[in-house]
Amino acid sequence: MSKKSTREEAEELAYASAQKQLRAADPTAVAERSGAELSTGDEGQYLKIPFLNRHYRVLLPDATVRDDAGEEPPLVRRVLILHHLIQAHGTGLAGRWVDFRSIPGGVAYHPVFRGRIISRLVRMFGERPQALIEAAAPLGGRPIEMADVGVEIPAFPRVPVVFALWEASEEFGPEGTVMFDDSLPAYLETEDAIVVCEEILGEMKNYAQNI
């Protein structure tokens, strides 16, 4: 058996901690605050939550995460889903787009965010920005008026994320940006926002390969 990486161990600890917190929460309140649906099926009570246009079930009271096929999604996705359910405050969308530096800790984390997210966005779509629209569509993304090409993707029900690009000019290469609704801190911690963006880019990469 291969030794687990430090990241894998950290994710397992985060998942176990999040399960413990969710078990102690009122599921009705969690559903109301997050936009999840509280239902009962053959496996008992569960929270149904969409993430990137796919539905996941959080089985109660154990707080285990399953996809529509009954399989466990990757650990990083399980952690994100539970963190969102725990963090969600039920705040309404602000209707104001802000960049990563405007969220708590965003200035300090911005070099990391730029390297892991914005630079990757530009590498993937900078030379063919229209492909961004096509790659975002399977995630529920829709075009939005921002930069030269922009898409708004609903990560969770109340967590929209905008990915946008400026096309290359004679003087400058392509550039990108990622924007969040100003209410983001009421639904995700800053580190989780980075991971959500990584998940979005990973999904779009899969779709972009067929465009």
CSV table of N, CA and C in Angstrom, one decimal, residues 21-22 24-38 47 49 82 84-90 158:
chain,number,residue,atom,x,y,z
A,21,GLN,N,-18.9,18.2,12.6
A,21,GLN,CA,-19.6,19.4,12.7
A,21,GLN,C,-21.0,19.3,12.1
A,22,LEU,N,-21.1,18.7,11.0
A,22,LEU,CA,-22.4,18.6,10.3
A,22,LEU,C,-23.4,17.7,11.1
A,24,ALA,N,-23.6,17.6,14.2
A,24,ALA,CA,-24.1,18.4,15.3
A,24,ALA,C,-25.0,19.5,14.9
A,25,ALA,N,-25.2,19.7,13.6
A,25,ALA,CA,-26.0,20.8,13.1
A,25,ALA,C,-27.5,20.3,12.9
A,26,ASP,N,-28.4,21.3,12.9
A,26,ASP,CA,-29.8,21.0,12.5
A,26,ASP,C,-29.9,20.9,11.0
A,27,PRO,N,-30.3,19.8,10.5
A,27,PRO,CA,-30.3,19.6,9.0
A,27,PRO,C,-31.3,20.6,8.3
A,28,THR,N,-32.4,20.9,9.0
A,28,THR,CA,-33.4,21.8,8.4
A,28,THR,C,-32.8,23.2,8.2
A,29,ALA,N,-32.0,23.6,9.2
A,29,ALA,CA,-31.4,24.9,9.2
A,29,ALA,C,-30.3,24.9,8.1
A,30,VAL,N,-29.5,23.8,8.1
A,30,VAL,CA,-28.5,23.7,7.1
A,30,VAL,C,-29.0,23.8,5.7
A,31,ALA,N,-30.1,23.1,5.4
A,31,ALA,CA,-30.7,23.2,4.1
A,31,ALA,C,-31.2,24.6,3.7
A,32,GLU,N,-31.8,25.3,4.7
A,32,GLU,CA,-32.3,26.6,4.4
A,32,GLU,C,-31.2,27.6,4.1
A,33,ARG,N,-30.1,27.5,4.9
A,33,ARG,CA,-29.0,28.4,4.7
A,33,ARG,C,-28.2,28.2,3.5
A,34,SER,N,-28.1,26.9,3.0
A,34,SER,CA,-27.2,26.6,1.9
A,34,SER,C,-27.9,26.5,0.5
A,35,GLY,N,-29.2,26.4,0.5
A,35,GLY,CA,-29.9,26.1,-0.7
A,35,GLY,C,-30.0,24.7,-1.0
A,36,ALA,N,-29.6,23.8,-0.1
A,36,ALA,CA,-29.8,22.3,-0.3
A,36,ALA,C,-31.2,21.9,-0.1
A,37,GLU,N,-31.6,20.7,-0.4
A,37,GLU,CA,-32.9,20.2,-0.3
A,37,GLU,C,-32.9,19.0,0.7
A,38,LEU,N,-33.6,19.1,1.8
A,38,LEU,CA,-33.7,18.0,2.8
A,38,LEU,C,-34.8,17.0,2.4
A,47,LEU,N,-29.3,15.3,2.7
A,47,LEU,CA,-29.3,16.7,2.1
A,47,LEU,C,-28.9,16.5,0.6
A,49,ILE,N,-27.6,18.5,-2.6
A,49,ILE,CA,-27.0,19.7,-3.0
A,49,ILE,C,-26.3,19.7,-4.4
A,82,LEU,N,-19.1,19.4,2.3
A,82,LEU,CA,-19.4,19.6,3.7
A,82,LEU,C,-19.0,20.9,4.2
A,84,HIS,N,-19.1,23.7,2.7
A,84,HIS,CA,-20.1,24.7,2.2
A,84,HIS,C,-21.3,24.6,3.1
A,85,LEU,N,-21.8,23.4,3.3
A,85,LEU,CA,-23.0,23.2,4.1
A,85,LEU,C,-22.8,23.7,5.5
A,86,ILE,N,-21.6,23.6,6.1
A,86,ILE,CA,-21.3,24.1,7.4
A,86,ILE,C,-21.2,25.6,7.5
A,87,GLN,N,-20.6,26.1,6.4
A,87,GLN,CA,-20.2,27.6,6.4
A,87,GLN,C,-21.4,28.4,6.0
A,88,ALA,N,-22.4,27.9,5.2
A,88,ALA,CA,-23.4,28.7,4.7
A,88,ALA,C,-24.3,29.4,5.7
A,89,HIS,N,-24.5,30.7,5.5
A,89,HIS,CA,-25.2,31.5,6.5
A,89,HIS,C,-26.6,31.9,6.0
A,90,GLY,N,-26.9,31.6,4.7
A,90,GLY,CA,-28.2,32.0,4.2
A,90,GLY,C,-28.3,33.4,3.7
A,158,ARG,N,-25.8,29.2,-4.2
A,158,ARG,CA,-25.6,30.6,-3.9
A,158,ARG,C,-24.1,31.1,-4.0
